Short mmCIF file of C-alpha atoms in Angstrom, two decimals:
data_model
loop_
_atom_site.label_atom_id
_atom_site.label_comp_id
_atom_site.label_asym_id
_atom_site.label_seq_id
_atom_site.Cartn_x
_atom_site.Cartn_y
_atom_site.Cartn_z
CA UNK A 180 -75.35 138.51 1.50
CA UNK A 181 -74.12 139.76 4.57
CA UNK A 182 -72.19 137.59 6.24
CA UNK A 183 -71.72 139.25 9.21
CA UNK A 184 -69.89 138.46 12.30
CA UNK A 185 -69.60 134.98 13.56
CA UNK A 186 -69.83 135.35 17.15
CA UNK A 187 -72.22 133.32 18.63
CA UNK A 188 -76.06 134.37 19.10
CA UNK A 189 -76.23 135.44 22.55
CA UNK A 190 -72.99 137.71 22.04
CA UNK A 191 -74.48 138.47 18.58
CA UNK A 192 -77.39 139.74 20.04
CA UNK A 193 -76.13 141.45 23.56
CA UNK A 194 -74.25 143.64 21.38
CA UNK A 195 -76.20 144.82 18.50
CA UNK A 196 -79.91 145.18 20.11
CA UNK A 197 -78.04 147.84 23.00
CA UNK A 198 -79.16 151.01 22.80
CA UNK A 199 -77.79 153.74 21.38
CA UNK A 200 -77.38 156.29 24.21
CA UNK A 201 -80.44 159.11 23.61
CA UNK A 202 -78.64 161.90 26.29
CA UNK A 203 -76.63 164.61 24.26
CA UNK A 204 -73.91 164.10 22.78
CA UNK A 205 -70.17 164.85 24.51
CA UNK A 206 -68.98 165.78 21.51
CA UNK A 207 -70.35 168.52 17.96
CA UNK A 208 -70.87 168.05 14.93
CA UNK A 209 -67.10 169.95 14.35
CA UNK A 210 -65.28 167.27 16.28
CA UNK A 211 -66.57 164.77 13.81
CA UNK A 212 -65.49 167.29 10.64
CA UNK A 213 -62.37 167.90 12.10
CA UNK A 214 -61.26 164.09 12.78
CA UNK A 215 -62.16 163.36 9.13
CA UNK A 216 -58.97 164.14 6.53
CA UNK A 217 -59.24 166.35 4.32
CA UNK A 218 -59.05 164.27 1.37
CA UNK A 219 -62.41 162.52 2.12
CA UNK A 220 -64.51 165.96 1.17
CA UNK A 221 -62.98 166.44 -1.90
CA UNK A 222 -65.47 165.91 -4.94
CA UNK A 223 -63.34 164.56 -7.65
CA UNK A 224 -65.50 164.82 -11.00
CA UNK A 225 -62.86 162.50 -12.86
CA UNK A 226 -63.37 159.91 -9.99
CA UNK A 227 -67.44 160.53 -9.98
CA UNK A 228 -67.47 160.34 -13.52
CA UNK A 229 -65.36 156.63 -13.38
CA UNK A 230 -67.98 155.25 -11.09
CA UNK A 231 -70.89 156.38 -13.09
CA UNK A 232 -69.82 155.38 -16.22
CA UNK A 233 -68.43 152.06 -15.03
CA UNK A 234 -71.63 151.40 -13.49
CA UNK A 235 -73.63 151.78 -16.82
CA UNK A 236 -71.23 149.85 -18.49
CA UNK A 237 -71.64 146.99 -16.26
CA UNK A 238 -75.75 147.56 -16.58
CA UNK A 239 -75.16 148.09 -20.50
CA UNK A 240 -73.00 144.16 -20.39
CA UNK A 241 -76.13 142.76 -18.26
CA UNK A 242 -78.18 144.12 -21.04
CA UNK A 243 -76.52 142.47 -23.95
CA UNK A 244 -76.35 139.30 -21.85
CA UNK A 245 -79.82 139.10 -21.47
CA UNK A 246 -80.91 140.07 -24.82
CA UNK A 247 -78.53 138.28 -26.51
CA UNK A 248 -77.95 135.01 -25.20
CA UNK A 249 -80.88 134.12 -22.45
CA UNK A 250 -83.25 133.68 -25.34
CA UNK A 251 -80.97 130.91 -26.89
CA UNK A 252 -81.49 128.44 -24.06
CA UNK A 253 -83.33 126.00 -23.74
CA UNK A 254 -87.01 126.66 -21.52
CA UNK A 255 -86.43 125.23 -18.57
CA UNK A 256 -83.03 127.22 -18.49
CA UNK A 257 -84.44 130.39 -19.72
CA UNK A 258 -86.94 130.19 -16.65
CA UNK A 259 -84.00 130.01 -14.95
CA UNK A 260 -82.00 132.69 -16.05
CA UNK A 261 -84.73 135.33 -16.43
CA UNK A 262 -84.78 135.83 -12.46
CA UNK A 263 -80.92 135.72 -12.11
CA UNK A 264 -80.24 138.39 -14.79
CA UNK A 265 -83.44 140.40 -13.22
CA UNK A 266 -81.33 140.94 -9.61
CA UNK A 267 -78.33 140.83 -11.26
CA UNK A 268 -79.19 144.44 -13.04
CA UNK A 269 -81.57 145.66 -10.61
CA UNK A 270 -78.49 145.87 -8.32
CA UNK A 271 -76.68 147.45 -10.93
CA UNK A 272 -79.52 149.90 -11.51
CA UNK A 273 -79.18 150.55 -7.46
CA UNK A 274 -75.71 151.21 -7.90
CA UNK A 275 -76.78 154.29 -10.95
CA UNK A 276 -79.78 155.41 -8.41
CA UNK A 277 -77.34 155.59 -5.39
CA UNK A 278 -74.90 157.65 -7.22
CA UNK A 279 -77.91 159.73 -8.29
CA UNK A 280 -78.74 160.26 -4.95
CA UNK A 281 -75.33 161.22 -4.35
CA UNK A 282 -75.82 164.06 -7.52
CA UNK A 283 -78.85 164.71 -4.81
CA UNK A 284 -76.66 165.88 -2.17
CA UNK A 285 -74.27 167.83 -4.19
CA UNK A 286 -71.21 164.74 -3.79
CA UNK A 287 -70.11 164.21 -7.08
CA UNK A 288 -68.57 167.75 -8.12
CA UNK A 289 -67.52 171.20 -7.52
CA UNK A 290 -70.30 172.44 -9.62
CA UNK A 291 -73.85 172.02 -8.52
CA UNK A 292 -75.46 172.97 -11.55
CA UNK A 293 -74.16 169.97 -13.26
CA UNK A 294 -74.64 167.80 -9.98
CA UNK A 295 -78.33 168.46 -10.70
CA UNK A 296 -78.24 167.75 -14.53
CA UNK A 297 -77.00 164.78 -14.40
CA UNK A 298 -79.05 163.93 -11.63
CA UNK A 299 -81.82 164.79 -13.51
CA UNK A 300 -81.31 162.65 -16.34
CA UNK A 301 -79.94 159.39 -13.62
CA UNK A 302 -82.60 159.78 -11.45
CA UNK A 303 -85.55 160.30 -14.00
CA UNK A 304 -84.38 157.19 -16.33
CA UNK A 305 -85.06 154.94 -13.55
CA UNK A 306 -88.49 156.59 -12.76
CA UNK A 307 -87.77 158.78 -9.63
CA UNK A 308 -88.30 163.13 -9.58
CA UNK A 309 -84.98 163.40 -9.32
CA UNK A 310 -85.68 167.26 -7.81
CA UNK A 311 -88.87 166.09 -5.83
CA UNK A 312 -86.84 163.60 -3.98
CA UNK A 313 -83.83 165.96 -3.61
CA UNK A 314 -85.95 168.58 -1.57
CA UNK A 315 -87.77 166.09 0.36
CA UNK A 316 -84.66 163.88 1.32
CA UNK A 317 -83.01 167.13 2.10
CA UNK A 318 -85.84 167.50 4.78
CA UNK A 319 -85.16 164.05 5.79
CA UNK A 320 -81.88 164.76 6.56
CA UNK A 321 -82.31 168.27 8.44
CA UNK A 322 -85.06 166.27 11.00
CA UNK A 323 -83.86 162.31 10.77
CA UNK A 324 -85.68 160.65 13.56
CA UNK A 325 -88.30 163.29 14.57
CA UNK A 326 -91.67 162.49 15.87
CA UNK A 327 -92.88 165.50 13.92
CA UNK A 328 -90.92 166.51 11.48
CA UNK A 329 -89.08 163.48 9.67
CA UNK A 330 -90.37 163.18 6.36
CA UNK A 331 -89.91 159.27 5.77
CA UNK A 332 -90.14 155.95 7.85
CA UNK A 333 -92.55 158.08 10.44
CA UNK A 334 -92.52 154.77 12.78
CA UNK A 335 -96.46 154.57 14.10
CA UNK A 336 -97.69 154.25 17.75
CA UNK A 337 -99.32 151.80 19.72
CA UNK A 338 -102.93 153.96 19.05
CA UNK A 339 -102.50 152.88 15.00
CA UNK A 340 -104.00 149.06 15.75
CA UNK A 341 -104.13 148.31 12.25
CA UNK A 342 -100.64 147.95 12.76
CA UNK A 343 -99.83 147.12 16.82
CA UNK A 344 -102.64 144.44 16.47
CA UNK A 345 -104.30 143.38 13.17
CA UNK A 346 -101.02 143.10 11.66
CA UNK A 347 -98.77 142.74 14.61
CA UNK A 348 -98.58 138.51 13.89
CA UNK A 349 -96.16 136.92 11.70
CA UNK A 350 -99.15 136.48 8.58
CA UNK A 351 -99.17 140.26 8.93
CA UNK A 352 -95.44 140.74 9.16
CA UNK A 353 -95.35 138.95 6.18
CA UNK A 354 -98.33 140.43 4.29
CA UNK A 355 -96.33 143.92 5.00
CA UNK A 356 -93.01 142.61 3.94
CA UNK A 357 -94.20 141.97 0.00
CA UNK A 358 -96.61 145.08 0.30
CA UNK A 359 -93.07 146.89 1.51
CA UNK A 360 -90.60 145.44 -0.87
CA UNK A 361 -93.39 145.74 -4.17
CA UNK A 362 -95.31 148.91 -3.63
CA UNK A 363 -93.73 151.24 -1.44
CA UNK A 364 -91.28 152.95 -3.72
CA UNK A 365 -94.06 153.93 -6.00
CA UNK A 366 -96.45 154.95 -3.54
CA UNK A 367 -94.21 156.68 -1.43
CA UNK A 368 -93.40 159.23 -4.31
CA UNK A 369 -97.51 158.96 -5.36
CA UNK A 370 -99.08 159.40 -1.75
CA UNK A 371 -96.03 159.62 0.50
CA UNK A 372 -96.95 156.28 2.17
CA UNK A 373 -94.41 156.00 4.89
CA UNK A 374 -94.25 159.53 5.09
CA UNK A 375 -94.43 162.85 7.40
CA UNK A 376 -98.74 163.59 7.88
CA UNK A 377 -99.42 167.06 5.93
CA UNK A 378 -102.77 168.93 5.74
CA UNK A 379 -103.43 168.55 2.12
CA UNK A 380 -102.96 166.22 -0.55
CA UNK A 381 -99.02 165.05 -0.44
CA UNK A 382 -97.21 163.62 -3.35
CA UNK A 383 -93.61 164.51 -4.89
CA UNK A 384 -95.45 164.57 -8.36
CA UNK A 385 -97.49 167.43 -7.02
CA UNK A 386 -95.43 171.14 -6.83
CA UNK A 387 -98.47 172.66 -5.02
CA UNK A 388 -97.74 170.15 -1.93
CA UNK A 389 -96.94 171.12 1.02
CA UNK A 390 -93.63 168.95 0.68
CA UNK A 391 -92.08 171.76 -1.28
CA UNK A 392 -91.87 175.53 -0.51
CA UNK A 393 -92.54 178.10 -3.44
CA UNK A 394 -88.93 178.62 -4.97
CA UNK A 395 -88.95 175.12 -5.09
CA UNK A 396 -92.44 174.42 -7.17
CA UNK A 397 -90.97 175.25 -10.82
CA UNK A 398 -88.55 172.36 -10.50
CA UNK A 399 -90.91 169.90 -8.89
CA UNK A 400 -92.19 171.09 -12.71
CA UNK A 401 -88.96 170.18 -14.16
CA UNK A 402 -88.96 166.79 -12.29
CA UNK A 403 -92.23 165.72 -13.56
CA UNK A 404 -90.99 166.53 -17.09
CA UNK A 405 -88.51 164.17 -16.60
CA UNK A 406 -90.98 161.44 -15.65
CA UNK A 407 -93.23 162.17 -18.88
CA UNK A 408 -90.22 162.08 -20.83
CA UNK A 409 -88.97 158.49 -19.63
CA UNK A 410 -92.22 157.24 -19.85
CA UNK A 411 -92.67 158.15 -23.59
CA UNK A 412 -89.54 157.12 -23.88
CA UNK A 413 -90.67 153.12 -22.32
CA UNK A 414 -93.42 153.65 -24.57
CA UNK A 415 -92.25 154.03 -27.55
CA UNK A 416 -89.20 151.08 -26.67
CA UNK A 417 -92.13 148.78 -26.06
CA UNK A 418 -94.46 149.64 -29.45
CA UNK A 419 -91.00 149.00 -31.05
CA UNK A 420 -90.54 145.87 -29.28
CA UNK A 421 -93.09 144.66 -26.97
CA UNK A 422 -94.21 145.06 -23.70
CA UNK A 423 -93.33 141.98 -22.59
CA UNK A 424 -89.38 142.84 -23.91
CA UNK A 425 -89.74 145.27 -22.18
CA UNK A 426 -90.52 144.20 -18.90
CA UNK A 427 -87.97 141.77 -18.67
CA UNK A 428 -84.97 143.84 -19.57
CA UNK A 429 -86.42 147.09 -17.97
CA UNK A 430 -88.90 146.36 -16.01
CA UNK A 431 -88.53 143.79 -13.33
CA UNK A 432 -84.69 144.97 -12.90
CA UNK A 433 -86.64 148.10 -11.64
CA UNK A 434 -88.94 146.28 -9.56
CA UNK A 435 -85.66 144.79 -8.03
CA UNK A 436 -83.91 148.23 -8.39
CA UNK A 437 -87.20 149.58 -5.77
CA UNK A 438 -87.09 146.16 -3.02
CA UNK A 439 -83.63 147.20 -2.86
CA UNK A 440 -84.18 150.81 -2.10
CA UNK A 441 -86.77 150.37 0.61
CA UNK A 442 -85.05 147.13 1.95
CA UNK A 443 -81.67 148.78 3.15
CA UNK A 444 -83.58 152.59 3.92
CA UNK A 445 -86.23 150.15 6.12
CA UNK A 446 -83.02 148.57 7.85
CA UNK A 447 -80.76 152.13 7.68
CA UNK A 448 -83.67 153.80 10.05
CA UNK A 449 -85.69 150.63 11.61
CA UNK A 450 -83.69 148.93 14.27
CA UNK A 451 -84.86 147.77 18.62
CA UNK A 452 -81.74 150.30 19.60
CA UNK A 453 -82.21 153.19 18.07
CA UNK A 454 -84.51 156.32 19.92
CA UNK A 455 -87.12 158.46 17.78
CA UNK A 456 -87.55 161.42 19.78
CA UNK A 457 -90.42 164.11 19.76
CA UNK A 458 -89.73 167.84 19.76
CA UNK A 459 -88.96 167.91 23.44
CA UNK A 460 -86.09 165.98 23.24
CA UNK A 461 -85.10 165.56 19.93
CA UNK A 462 -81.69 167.67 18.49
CA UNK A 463 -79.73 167.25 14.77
CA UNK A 464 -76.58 165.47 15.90
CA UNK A 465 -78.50 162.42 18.16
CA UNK A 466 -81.46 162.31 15.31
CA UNK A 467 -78.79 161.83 12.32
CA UNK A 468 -76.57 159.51 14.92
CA UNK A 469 -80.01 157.33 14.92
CA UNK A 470 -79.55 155.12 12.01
CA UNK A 471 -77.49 152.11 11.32
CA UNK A 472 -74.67 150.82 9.22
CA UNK A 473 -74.69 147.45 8.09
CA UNK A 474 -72.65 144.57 6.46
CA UNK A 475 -74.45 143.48 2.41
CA UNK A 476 -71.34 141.66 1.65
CA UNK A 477 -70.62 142.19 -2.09
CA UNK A 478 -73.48 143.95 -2.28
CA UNK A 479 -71.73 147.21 -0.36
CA UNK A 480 -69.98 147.37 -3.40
CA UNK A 481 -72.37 147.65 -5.93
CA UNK A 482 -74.32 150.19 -3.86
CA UNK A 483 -71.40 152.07 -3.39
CA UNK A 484 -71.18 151.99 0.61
CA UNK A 485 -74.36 153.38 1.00
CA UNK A 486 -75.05 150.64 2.68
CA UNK A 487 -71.92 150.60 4.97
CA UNK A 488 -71.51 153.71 5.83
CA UNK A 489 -74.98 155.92 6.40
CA UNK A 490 -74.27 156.50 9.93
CA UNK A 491 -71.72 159.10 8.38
CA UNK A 492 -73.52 160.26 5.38
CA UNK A 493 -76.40 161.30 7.90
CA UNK A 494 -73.53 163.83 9.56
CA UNK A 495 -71.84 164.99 6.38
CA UNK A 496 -73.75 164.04 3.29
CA UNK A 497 -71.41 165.87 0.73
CA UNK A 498 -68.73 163.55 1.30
CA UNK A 499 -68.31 161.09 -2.03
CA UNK A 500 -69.19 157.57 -1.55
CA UNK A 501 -65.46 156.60 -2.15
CA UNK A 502 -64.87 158.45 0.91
CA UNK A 503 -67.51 157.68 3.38
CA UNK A 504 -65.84 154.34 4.58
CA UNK A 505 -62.30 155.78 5.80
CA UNK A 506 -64.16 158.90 7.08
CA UNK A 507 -66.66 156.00 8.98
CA UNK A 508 -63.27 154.93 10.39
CA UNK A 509 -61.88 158.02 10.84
CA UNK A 510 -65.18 159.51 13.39
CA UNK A 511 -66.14 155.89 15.48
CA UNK A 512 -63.40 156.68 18.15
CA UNK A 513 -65.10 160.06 18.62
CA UNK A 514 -68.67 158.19 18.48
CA UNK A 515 -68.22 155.56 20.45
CA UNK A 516 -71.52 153.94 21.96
CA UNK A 517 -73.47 156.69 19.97
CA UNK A 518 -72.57 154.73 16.78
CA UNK A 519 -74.86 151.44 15.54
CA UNK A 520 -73.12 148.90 13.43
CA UNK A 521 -75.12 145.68 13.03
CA UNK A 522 -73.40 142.56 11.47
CA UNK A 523 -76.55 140.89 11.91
CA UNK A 524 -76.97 138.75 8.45
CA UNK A 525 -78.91 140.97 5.90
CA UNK A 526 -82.27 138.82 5.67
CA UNK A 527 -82.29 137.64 9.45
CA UNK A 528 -81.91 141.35 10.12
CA UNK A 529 -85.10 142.32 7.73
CA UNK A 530 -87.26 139.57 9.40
CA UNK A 531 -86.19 140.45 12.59
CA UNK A 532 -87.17 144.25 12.30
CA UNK A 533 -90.05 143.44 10.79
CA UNK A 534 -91.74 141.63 13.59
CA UNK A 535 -90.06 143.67 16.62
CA UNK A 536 -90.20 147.35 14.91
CA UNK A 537 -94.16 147.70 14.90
CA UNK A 538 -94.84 151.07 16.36
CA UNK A 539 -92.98 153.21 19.18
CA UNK A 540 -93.47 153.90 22.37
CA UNK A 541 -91.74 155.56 25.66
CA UNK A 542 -90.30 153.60 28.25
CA UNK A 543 -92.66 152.49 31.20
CA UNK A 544 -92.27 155.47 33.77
CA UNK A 545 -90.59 158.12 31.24
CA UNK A 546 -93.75 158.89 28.90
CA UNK A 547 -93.14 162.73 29.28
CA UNK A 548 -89.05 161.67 28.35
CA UNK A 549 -89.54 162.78 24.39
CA UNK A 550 -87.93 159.32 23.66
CA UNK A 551 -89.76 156.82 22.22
CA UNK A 552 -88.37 152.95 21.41
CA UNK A 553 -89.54 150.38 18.74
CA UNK A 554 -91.97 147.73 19.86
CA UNK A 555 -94.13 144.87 18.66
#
């Protein structure tokens, strides 16, 4: 999984750990627009629709594997096949959520209204307020690397020891990497853990937070629905079946479905080169220009470039997945040093943010800068 390049370490790492210049930008955010064609903003509803459906029909085939034939083998087989069939759909679920979060950003059609139904409906059957998420990621991407203001991955500072000592060690690195992959999709919708600090109790299942302003409160309604819906809806699967059934053709897939999701958003905004910058400093076009794209192999695929290209989906998030690639291509001349590929293999890469990304700090001599840099 992410093979990356093959150059050896030292060049490996000269390149991708330099940093991402932090002065402003040469160029605006209607340079980049006009260097990508035209083509790559169209929203093609037959094309949207292919992906979706394709993807389900790929999760629906995992399904009827796993239902079908893994309880015909043998045990020592079926203990086997269990955990293969588990990532195997959990991906696939990724692939439905990231599509989902494409219905998020209005990139599937011409017609938001439907956008959001069918958002709705993706979204909730995998256990995420589909409009919670879609206001609050919205936020994320209007302040993406802000000291203040960002409303996920806030990195910490050197003053939080719990985290710059107790757990700066590779026992704590560790300790945080299942706590990471297991819990934090849940309790980052539940409590906001890895989120912006609010005064008051924050939580996307909440509509009187103070994520959400008041024309948005009656949907953050809606999306809760949703929730009580597909959890009645697990409920009654399981009393039909059982809930162990259950939790092997739905429910460890979405345990999979959630490492996935905070594995490749921890790498997309978690990296040595990248700047967080406070309100002195800190502007749209170098905040969304501080994230990363990086190389999942086959697995760029399945979660339809999301992976791959987020440096550009950061600038212009209503361009389609199937069109974020070429416009990648089509904006890195422009970019230049100000864009962050790392071909660093997936899992060295995790480990290796992990242990160096522990809090942020300024530069020795430029604490009043506004820039701040990942440390451990």
């Amino acid at each position: 999984m992410g093979g990356g390049g093959r150059m050896n370490e030292d060049t490996a790492d000269k390149n991708v750990l330099k940093r991402v210049p932090t002065k402003k930008t040469p160029f605006e955010i209607s340079d980049l627009k006009k260097a990508i064609p035209l083509h790559c903003y169209k929203r093609d509803l037959a094309r949207s629709l292919y992906y979706l459906f394709a993807d389900i029909a790929i999760c629906f085939t995992w399904y009827q594997i796993a239902s079908n034939l893994i309880p015909l083998l043998p045990k020592p087989l079926n203990y086997v096949a269990w955990p293969i069939y588990w990532f195997c759909q959990g991906s696939s679920f990724m692939g439905i959520w990231s599509i989902g979060h494409d219905l998020g950003h209005h990139a599937f059609s011409e017609y938001e209204w439907l956008d959001d139904a069918i958002g709705f409906v993706v979204h909730s059957a995998f256990l995420t307020p589909y409009f919670s998420f879609k206001y609050s990621h919205r936020s994320h991407h209007a302040h993406t690397n802000s000291m203040e203001y960002d409303e996920v991955w806030i990195p910490k500072r050197k003053t939080d020891t719990f985290y710059s000592e107790v757990l700066n060690n590779p026992l704590g690195n560790l300790f945080m990497t299942f706590v990471r992959l297991l819990l934090s999709f849940p309790m980052y919708f539940t409590f906001n853990i890895h989120g912006r600090e609010y005064n008051g109790f924050v939580s996307h299942f909440y509509p009187q937070s103070p994520l959400f302003n008041d024309s948005e409160r009656l949907q953050v309604w809606l999306s809760d629905a949703g929730m009580v819906a597909a959890f009645y809806g697990l409920y009654k699967i399981a009393a039909a079946t059982s809930a162990t059934w259950l939790f092997c053709i739905y429910g460890a897939p979405l345990l999979v479905m959630n490492a996935h999701f905070i594995f490749f958003t921890f790498l997309h905004h978690s990296h040595p080169s990248i700047a967080h910058y406070d309100s002195r400093e800190w502007d749209w076009i170098r905040g969304a220009l501080s994230t990363i794209d990086r190389d999942y192999g086959i697995l760029n695929h399945v979660f339809h470039d999301v992976t791959c290209a987020h440096v550009v989906h950061h600038l212009i998030s209503v361009i389609p997945h199937y069109h974020t690639v070429e416009a990648t291509k089509a904006v890195k001349p422009i970019l230049g040093d100000y864009y962050k590929y790392d071909d660093t293999p997936i899992l060295k890469a995790f480990w290796r943010e992990t242990k160096d990304c522990i809090y942020v700090e300024p530069d020795e001599g430029a604490e009043d800068s506004g820039v701040y840099w990942f440390r451990k």
